[in-house]
XYZ file of N, CA and C in Angstrom:
702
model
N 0.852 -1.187 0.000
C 0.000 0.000 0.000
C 0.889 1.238 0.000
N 0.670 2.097 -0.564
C 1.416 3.012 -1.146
C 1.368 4.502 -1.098
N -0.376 4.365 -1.546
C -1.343 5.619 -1.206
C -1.605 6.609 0.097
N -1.134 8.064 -0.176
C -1.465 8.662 0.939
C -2.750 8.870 0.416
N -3.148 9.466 1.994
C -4.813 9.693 2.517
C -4.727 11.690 2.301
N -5.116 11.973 1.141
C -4.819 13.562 0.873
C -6.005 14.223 2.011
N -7.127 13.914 2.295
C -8.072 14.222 3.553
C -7.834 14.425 4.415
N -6.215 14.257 5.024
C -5.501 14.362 6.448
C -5.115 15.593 6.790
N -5.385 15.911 7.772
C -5.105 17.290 8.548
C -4.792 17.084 9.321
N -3.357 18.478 10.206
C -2.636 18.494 11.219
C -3.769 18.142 12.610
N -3.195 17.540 13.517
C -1.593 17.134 14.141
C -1.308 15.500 12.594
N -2.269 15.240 12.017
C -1.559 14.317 11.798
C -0.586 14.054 10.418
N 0.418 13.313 10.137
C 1.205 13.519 9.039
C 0.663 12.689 7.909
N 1.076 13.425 6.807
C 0.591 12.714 5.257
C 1.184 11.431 5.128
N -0.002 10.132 4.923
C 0.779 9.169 4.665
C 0.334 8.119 5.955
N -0.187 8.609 7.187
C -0.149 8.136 8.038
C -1.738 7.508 8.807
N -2.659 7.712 7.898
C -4.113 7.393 7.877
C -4.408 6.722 6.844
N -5.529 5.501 6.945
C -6.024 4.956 5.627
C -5.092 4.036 5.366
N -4.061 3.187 6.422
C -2.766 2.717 5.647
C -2.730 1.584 6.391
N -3.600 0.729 6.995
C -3.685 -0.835 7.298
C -4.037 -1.499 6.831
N -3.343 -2.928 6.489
C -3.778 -3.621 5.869
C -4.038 -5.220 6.900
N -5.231 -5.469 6.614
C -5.658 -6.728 7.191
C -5.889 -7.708 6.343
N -5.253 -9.044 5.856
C -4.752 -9.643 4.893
C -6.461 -10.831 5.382
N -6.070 -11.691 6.214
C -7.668 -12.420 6.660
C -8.208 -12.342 7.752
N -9.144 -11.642 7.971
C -10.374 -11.399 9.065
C -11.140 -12.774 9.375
N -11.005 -13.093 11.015
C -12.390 -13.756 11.162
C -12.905 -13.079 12.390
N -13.855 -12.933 12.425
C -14.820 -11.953 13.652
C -16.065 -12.685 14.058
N -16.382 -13.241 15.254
C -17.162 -13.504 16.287
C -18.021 -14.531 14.440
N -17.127 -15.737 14.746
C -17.738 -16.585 13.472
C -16.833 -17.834 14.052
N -17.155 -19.238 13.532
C -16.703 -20.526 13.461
C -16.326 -20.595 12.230
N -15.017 -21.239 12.106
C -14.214 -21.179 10.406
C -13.390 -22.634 10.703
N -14.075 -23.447 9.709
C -13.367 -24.738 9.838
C -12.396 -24.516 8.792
N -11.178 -25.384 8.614
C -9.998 -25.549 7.468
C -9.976 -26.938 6.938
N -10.984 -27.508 5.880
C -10.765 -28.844 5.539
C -9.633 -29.863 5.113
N -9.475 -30.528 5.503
C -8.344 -31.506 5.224
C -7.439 -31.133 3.611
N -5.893 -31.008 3.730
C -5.566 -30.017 2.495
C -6.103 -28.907 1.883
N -6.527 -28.284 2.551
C -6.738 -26.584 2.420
C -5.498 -26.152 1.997
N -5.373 -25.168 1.339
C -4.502 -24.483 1.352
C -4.548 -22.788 1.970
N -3.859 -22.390 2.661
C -4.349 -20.846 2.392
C -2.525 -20.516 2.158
N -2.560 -18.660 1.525
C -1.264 -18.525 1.993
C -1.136 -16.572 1.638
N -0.830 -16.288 2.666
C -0.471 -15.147 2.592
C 0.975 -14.313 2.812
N 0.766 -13.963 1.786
C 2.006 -13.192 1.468
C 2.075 -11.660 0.994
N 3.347 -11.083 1.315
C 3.991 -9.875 -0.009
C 2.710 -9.210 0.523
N 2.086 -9.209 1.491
C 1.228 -7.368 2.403
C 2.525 -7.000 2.593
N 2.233 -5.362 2.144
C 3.310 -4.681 2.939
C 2.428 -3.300 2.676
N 3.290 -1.762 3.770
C 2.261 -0.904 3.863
C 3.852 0.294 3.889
N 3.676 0.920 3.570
C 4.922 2.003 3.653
C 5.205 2.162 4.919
N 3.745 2.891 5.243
C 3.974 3.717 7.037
C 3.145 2.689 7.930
N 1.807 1.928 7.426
C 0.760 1.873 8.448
C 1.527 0.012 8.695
N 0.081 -0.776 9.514
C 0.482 -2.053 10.227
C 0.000 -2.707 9.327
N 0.390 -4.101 9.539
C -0.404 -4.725 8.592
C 0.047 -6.120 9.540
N -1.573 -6.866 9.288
C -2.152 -8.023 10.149
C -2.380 -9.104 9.026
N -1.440 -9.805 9.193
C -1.583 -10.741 8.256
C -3.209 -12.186 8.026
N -3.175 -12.389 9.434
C -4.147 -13.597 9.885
C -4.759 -12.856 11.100
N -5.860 -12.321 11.381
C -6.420 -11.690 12.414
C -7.391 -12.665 13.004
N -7.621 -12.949 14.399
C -8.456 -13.595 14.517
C -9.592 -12.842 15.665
N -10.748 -12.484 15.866
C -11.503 -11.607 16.417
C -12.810 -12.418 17.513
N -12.668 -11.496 18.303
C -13.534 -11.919 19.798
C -14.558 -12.924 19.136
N -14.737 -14.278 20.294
C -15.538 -15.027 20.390
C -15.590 -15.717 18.863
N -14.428 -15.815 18.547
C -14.123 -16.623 17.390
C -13.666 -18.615 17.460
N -14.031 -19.544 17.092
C -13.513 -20.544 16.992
C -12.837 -21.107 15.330
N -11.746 -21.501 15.592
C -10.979 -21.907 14.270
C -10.952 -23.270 14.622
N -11.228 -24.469 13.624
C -10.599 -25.709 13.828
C -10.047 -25.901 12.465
N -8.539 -26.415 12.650
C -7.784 -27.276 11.195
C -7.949 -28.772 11.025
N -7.956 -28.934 10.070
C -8.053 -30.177 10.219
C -6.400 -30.750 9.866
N -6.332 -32.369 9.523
C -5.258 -32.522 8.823
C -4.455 -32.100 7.643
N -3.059 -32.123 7.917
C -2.893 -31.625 6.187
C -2.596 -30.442 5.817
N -3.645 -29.496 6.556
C -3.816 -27.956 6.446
C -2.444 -27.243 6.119
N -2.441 -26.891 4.719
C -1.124 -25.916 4.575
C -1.505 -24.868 4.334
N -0.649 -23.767 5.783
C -1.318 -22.474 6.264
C 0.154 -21.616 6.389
N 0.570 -21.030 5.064
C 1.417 -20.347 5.306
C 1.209 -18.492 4.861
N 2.432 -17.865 6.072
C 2.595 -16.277 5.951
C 3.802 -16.147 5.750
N 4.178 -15.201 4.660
C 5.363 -15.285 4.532
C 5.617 -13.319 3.820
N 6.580 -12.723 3.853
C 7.066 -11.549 3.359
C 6.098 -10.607 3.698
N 5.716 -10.064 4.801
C 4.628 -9.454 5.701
C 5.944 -8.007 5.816
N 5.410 -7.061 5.460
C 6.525 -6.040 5.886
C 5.826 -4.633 6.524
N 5.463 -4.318 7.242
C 5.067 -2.750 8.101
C 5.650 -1.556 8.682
N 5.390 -0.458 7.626
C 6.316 0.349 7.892
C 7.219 0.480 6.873
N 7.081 -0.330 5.737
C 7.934 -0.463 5.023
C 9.041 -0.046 4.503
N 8.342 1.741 4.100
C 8.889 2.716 4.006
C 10.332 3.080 4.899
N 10.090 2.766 6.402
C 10.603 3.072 7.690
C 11.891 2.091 8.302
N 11.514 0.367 7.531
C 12.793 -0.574 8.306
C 14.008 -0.170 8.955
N 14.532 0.476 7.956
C 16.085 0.328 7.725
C 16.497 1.902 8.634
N 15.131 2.453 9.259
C 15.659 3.883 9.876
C 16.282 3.689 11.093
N 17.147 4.813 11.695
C 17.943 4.015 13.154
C 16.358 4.238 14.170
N 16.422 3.590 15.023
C 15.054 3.253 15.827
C 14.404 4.741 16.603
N 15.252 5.279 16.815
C 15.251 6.828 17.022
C 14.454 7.581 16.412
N 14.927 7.761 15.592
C 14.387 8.367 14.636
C 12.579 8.040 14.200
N 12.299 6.596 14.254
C 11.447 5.902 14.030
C 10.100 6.381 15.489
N 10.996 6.611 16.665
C 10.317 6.397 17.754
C 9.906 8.186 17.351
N 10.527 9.197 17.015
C 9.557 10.333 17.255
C 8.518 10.488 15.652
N 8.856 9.736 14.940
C 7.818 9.848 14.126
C 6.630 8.614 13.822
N 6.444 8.109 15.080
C 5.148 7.355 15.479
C 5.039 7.206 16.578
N 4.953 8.801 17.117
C 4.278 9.214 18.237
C 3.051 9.358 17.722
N 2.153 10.019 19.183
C 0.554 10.184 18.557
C 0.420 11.268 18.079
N -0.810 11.286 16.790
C -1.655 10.084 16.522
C -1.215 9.243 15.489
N -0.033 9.140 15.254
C 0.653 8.392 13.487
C 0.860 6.962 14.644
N 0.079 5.662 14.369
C 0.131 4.547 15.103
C 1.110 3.699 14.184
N 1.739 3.024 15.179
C 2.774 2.301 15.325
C 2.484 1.210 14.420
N 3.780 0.888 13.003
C 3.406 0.222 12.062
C 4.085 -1.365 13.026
N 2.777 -2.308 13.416
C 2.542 -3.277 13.750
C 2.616 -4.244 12.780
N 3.723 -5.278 12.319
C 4.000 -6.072 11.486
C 3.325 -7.555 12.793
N 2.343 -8.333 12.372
C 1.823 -9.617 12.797
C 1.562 -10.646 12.102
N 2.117 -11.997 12.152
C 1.601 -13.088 11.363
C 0.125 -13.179 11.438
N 0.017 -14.296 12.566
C -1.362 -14.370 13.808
C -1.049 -13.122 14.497
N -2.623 -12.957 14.380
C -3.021 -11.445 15.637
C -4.404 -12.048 16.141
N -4.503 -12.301 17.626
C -5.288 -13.092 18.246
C -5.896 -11.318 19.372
N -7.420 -11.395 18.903
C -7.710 -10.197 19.601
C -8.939 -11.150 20.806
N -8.827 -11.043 21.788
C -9.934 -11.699 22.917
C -10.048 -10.944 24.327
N -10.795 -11.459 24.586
C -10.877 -11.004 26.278
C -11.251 -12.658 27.084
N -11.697 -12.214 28.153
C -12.426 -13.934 29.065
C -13.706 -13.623 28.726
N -14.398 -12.457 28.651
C -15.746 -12.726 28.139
C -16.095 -13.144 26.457
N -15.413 -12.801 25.567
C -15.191 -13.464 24.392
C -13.979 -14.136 23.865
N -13.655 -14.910 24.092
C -12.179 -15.851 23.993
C -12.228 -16.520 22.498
N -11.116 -16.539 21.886
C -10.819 -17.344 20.564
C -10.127 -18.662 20.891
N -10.495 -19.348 20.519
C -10.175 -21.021 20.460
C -9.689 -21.265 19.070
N -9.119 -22.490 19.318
C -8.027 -23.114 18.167
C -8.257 -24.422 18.652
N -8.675 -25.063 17.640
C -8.430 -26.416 17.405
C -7.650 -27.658 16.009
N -6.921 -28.285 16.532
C -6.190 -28.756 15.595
C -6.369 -30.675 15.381
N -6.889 -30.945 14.103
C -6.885 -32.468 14.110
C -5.904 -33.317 13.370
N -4.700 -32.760 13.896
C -3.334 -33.326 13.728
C -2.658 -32.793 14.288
N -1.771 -31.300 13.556
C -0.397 -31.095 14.244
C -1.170 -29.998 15.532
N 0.018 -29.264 15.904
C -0.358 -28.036 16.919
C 0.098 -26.752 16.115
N 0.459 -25.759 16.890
C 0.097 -24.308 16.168
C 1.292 -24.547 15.485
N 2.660 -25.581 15.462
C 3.892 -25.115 14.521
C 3.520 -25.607 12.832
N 2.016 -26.141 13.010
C 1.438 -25.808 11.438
C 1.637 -24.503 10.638
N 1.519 -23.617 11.625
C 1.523 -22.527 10.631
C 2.967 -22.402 10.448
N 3.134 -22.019 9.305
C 4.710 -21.433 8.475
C 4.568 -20.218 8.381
N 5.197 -19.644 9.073
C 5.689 -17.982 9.003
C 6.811 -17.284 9.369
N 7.293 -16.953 8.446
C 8.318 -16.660 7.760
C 8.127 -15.052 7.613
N 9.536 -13.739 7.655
C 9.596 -12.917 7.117
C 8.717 -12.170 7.667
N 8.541 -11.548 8.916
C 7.468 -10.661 9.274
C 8.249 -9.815 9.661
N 8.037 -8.609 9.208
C 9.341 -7.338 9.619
C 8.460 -6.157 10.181
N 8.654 -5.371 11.022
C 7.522 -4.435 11.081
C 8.443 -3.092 11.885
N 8.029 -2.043 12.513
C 8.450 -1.385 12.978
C 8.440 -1.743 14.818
N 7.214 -2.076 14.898
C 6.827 -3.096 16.063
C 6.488 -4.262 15.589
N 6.155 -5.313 16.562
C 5.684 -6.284 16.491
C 4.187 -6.336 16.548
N 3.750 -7.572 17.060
C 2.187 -7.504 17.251
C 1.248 -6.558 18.126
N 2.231 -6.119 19.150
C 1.758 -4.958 19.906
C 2.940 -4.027 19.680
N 1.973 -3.041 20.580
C 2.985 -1.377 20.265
C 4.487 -1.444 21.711
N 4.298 -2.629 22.047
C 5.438 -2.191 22.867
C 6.741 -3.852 23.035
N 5.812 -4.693 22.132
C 6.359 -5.241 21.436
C 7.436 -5.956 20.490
N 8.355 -5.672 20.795
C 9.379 -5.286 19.275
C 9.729 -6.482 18.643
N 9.472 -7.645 19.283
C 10.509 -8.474 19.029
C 9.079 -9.795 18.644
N 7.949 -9.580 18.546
C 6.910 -10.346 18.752
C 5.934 -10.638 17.928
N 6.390 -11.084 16.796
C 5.512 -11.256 15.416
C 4.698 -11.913 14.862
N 3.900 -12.650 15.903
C 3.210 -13.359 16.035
C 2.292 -14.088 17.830
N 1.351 -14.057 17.574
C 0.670 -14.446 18.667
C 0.315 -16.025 19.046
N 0.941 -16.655 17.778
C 0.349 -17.948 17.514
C 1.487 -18.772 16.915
N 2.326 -19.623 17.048
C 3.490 -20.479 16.996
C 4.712 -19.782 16.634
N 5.333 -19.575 15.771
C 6.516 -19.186 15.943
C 7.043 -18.548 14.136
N 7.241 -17.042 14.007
C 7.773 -16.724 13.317
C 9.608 -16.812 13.039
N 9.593 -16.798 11.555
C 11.327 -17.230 11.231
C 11.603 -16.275 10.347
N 12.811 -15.047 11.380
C 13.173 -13.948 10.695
C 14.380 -14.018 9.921
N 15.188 -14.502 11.301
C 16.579 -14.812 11.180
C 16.964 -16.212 10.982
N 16.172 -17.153 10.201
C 16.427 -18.677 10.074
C 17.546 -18.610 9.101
N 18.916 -19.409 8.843
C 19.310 -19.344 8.009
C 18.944 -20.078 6.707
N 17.501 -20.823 6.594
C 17.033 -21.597 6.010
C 16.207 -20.578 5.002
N 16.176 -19.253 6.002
C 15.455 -17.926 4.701
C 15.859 -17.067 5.030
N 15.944 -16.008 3.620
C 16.548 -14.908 3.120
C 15.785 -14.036 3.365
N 15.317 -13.322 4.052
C 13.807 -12.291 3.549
C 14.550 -11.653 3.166
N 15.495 -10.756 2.946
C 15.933 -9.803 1.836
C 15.615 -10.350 0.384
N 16.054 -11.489 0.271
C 16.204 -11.941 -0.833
C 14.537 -11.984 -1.510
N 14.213 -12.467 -0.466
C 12.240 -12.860 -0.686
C 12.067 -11.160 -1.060
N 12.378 -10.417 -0.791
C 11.851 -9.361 -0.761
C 12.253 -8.833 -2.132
N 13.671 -9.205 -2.556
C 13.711 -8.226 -4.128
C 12.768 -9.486 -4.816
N 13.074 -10.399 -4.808
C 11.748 -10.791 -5.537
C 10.490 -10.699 -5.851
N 10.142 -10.778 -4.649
C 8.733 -9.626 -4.548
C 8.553 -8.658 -5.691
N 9.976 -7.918 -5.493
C 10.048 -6.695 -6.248
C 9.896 -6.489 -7.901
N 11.140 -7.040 -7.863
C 11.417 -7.968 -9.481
C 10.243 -8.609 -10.221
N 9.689 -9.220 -9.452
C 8.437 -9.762 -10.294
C 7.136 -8.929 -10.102
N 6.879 -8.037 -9.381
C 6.240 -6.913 -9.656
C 6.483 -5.581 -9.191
N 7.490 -5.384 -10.649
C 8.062 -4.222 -11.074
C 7.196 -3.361 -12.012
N 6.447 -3.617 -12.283
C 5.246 -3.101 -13.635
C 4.822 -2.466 -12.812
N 4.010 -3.424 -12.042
C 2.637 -2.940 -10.705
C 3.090 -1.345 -10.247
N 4.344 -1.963 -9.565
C 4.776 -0.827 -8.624
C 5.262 0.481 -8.738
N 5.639 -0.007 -10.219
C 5.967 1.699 -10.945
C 4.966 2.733 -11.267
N 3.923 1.782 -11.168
C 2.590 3.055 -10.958
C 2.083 3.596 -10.397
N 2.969 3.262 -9.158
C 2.410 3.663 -7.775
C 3.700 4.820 -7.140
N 4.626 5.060 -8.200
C 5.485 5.667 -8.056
C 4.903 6.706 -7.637
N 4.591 7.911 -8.263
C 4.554 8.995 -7.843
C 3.846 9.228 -6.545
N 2.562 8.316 -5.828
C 2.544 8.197 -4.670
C 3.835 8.512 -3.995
N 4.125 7.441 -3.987
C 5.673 6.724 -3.278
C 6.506 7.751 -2.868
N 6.102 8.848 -3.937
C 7.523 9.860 -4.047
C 6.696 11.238 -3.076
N 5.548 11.169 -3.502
C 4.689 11.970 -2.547
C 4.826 11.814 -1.086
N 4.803 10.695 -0.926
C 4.718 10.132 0.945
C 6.260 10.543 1.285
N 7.058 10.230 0.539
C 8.439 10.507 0.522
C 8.586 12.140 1.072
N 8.527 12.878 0.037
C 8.575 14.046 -0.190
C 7.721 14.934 1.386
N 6.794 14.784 1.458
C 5.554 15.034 2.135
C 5.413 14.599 3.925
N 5.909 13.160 4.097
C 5.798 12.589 5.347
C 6.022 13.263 6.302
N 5.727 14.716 6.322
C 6.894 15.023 7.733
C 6.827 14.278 9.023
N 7.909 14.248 10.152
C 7.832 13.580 11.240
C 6.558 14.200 12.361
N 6.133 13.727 13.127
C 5.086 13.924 13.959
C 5.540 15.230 14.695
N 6.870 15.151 14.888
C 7.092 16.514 16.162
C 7.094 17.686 15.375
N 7.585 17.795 13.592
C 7.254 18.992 12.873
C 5.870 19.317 12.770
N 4.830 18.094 12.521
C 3.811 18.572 12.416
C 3.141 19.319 13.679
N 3.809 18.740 14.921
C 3.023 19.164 16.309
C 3.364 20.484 16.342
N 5.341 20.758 15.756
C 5.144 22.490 15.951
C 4.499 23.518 15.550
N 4.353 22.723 14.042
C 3.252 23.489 13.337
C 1.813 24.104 13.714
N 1.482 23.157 14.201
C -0.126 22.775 15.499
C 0.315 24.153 15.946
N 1.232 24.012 16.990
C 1.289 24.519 18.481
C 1.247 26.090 17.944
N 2.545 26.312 16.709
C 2.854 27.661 16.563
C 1.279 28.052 16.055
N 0.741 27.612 15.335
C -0.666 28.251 14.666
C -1.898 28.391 16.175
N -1.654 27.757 16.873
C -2.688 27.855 18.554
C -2.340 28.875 18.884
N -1.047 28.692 19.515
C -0.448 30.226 19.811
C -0.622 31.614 19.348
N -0.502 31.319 18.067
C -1.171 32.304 17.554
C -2.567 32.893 17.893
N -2.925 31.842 17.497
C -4.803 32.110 17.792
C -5.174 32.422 18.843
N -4.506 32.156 19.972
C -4.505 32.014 21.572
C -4.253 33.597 21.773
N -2.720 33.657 21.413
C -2.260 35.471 21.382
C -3.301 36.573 21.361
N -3.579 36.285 19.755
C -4.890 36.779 19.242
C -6.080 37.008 19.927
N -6.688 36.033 20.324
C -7.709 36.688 21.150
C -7.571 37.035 22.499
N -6.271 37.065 22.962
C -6.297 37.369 24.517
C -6.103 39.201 24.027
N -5.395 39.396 23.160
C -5.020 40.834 22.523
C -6.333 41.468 22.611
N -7.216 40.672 21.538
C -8.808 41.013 21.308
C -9.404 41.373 22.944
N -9.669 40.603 23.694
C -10.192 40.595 25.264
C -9.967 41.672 25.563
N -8.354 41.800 25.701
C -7.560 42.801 26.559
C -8.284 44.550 25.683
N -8.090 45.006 24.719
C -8.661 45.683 23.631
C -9.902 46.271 24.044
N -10.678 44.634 24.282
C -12.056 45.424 24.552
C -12.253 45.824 25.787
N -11.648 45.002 26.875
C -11.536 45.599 27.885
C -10.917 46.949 28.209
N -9.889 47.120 27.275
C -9.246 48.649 27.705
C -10.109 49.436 27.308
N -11.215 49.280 26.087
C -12.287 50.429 25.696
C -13.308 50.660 26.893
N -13.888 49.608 27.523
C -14.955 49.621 27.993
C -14.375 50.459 29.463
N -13.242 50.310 29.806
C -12.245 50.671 30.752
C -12.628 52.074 30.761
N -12.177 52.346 29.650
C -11.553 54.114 28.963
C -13.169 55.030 28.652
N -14.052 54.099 28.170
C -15.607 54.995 28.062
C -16.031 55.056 29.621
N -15.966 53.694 30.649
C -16.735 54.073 32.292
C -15.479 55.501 32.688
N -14.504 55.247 32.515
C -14.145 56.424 33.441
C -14.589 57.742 32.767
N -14.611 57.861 31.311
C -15.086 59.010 30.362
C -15.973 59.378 30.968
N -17.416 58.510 31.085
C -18.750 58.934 31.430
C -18.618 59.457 32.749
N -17.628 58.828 33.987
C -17.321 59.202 35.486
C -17.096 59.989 35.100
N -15.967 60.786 34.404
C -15.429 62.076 34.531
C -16.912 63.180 34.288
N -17.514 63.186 32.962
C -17.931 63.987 32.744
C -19.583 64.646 33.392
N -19.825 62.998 34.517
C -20.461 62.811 35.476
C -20.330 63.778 36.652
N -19.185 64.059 36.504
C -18.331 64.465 37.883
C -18.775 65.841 37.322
């Protein structure tokens, strides 16, 4: 995803609304996986925003059956952002620009609506997931946690995600060149959260100045006519 949200207004920055991607939803539903299913998700990625690869939502039940090949793989959030030193990263997804959340499984519940998993063979190291990069992890405080549900492989030496990733690229190179001038927009445009906040603050201030000036003004008139009328009272 590529596209800024041109509808955005300060405090918040261009680029930074309209930019999640939720790859499969299940919400307060029963979803069986029949014997050799396949599912497989891949290659979401979002410049600035999160992206949830497999979401699973309150008072949900999943059962797999045997067989089930359930893979996530090249999940990237923030995209735009990886490679920035973390610093840098941390003042420009302050609030309200939310924290690009890279998740395989994202398991949302409470005890009054709980999600269940059931499996009629292996256990959760069914799922294959691979390559989940994000700015955070599954939560915002997070970092290291890319999954809620068996076990993501960043650093396996068995995979490359760089490599997965120019591929990605390479084979859709057409696509993405049309999305260039976006790209170059969000680029160009993104400012960090604390420029936009000065911006905020200096334009309040202003306004703030402004009418205390105004107050003060009318008060000095209304000031300057009672004693007028006293005087000429007198």
């Amino acid at each position: 995803y590529r596209k800024a949200n041109f509808g955005q207004q300060l405090p918040y920055s261009l680029g930074f609304s309209g930019n999640m991607i939720h790859g499969f939803d299940v919400a307060f539903s029963e979803v069986q996986f029949d014997a050799q299913s396949k599912v497989v998700l891949e290659n979401m990625q979002s410049e600035t925003g999160l992206v949830y690869a497999f979401s699973t939502w309150y008072n949900s039940a999943l059962s797999f059956a045997e067989d089930v090949d359930f893979t996530v793989m090249n999940i990237r959030a923030g995209n735009q952002y990886l490679d920035d030193d973390p610093s840098a990263n941390e003042l420009r997804y302050q609030a309200p620009n939310y924290k690009a959340q890279a998740c395989g499984i994202r398991i949302h519940e409470n005890d009054e609506y709980p999600v269940t998993f059931q499996y009629g063979g292996d256990d959760a190291s069914m799922f294959k997931q691979t390559c989940v990069r994000g700015i955070t992890g599954c939560d915002e405080d997070a970092y290291d946690t890319f999954t809620h549900l068996g076990t993501v492989h960043n650093d396996d030496e068995d995979f490359d995600c760089d490599a997965m990733q120019m591929s990605f690229l390479l084979d859709n190179a057409d696509g993405l060149e049309e999305h260039t001038d976006a790209n170059v927009m969000i680029s160009d445009w993104a400012v960090d959260v604390s420029q936009n906040k000065k911006q905020y603050y200096y334009i309040l201030a202003i306004v703030t100045a402004l009418s205390l000036l105004s107050i003060a003004f009318v008060a000095l008139c209304r000031s300057y006519n009672n004693n007028k009328d006293g005087t000429q009272s007198g």
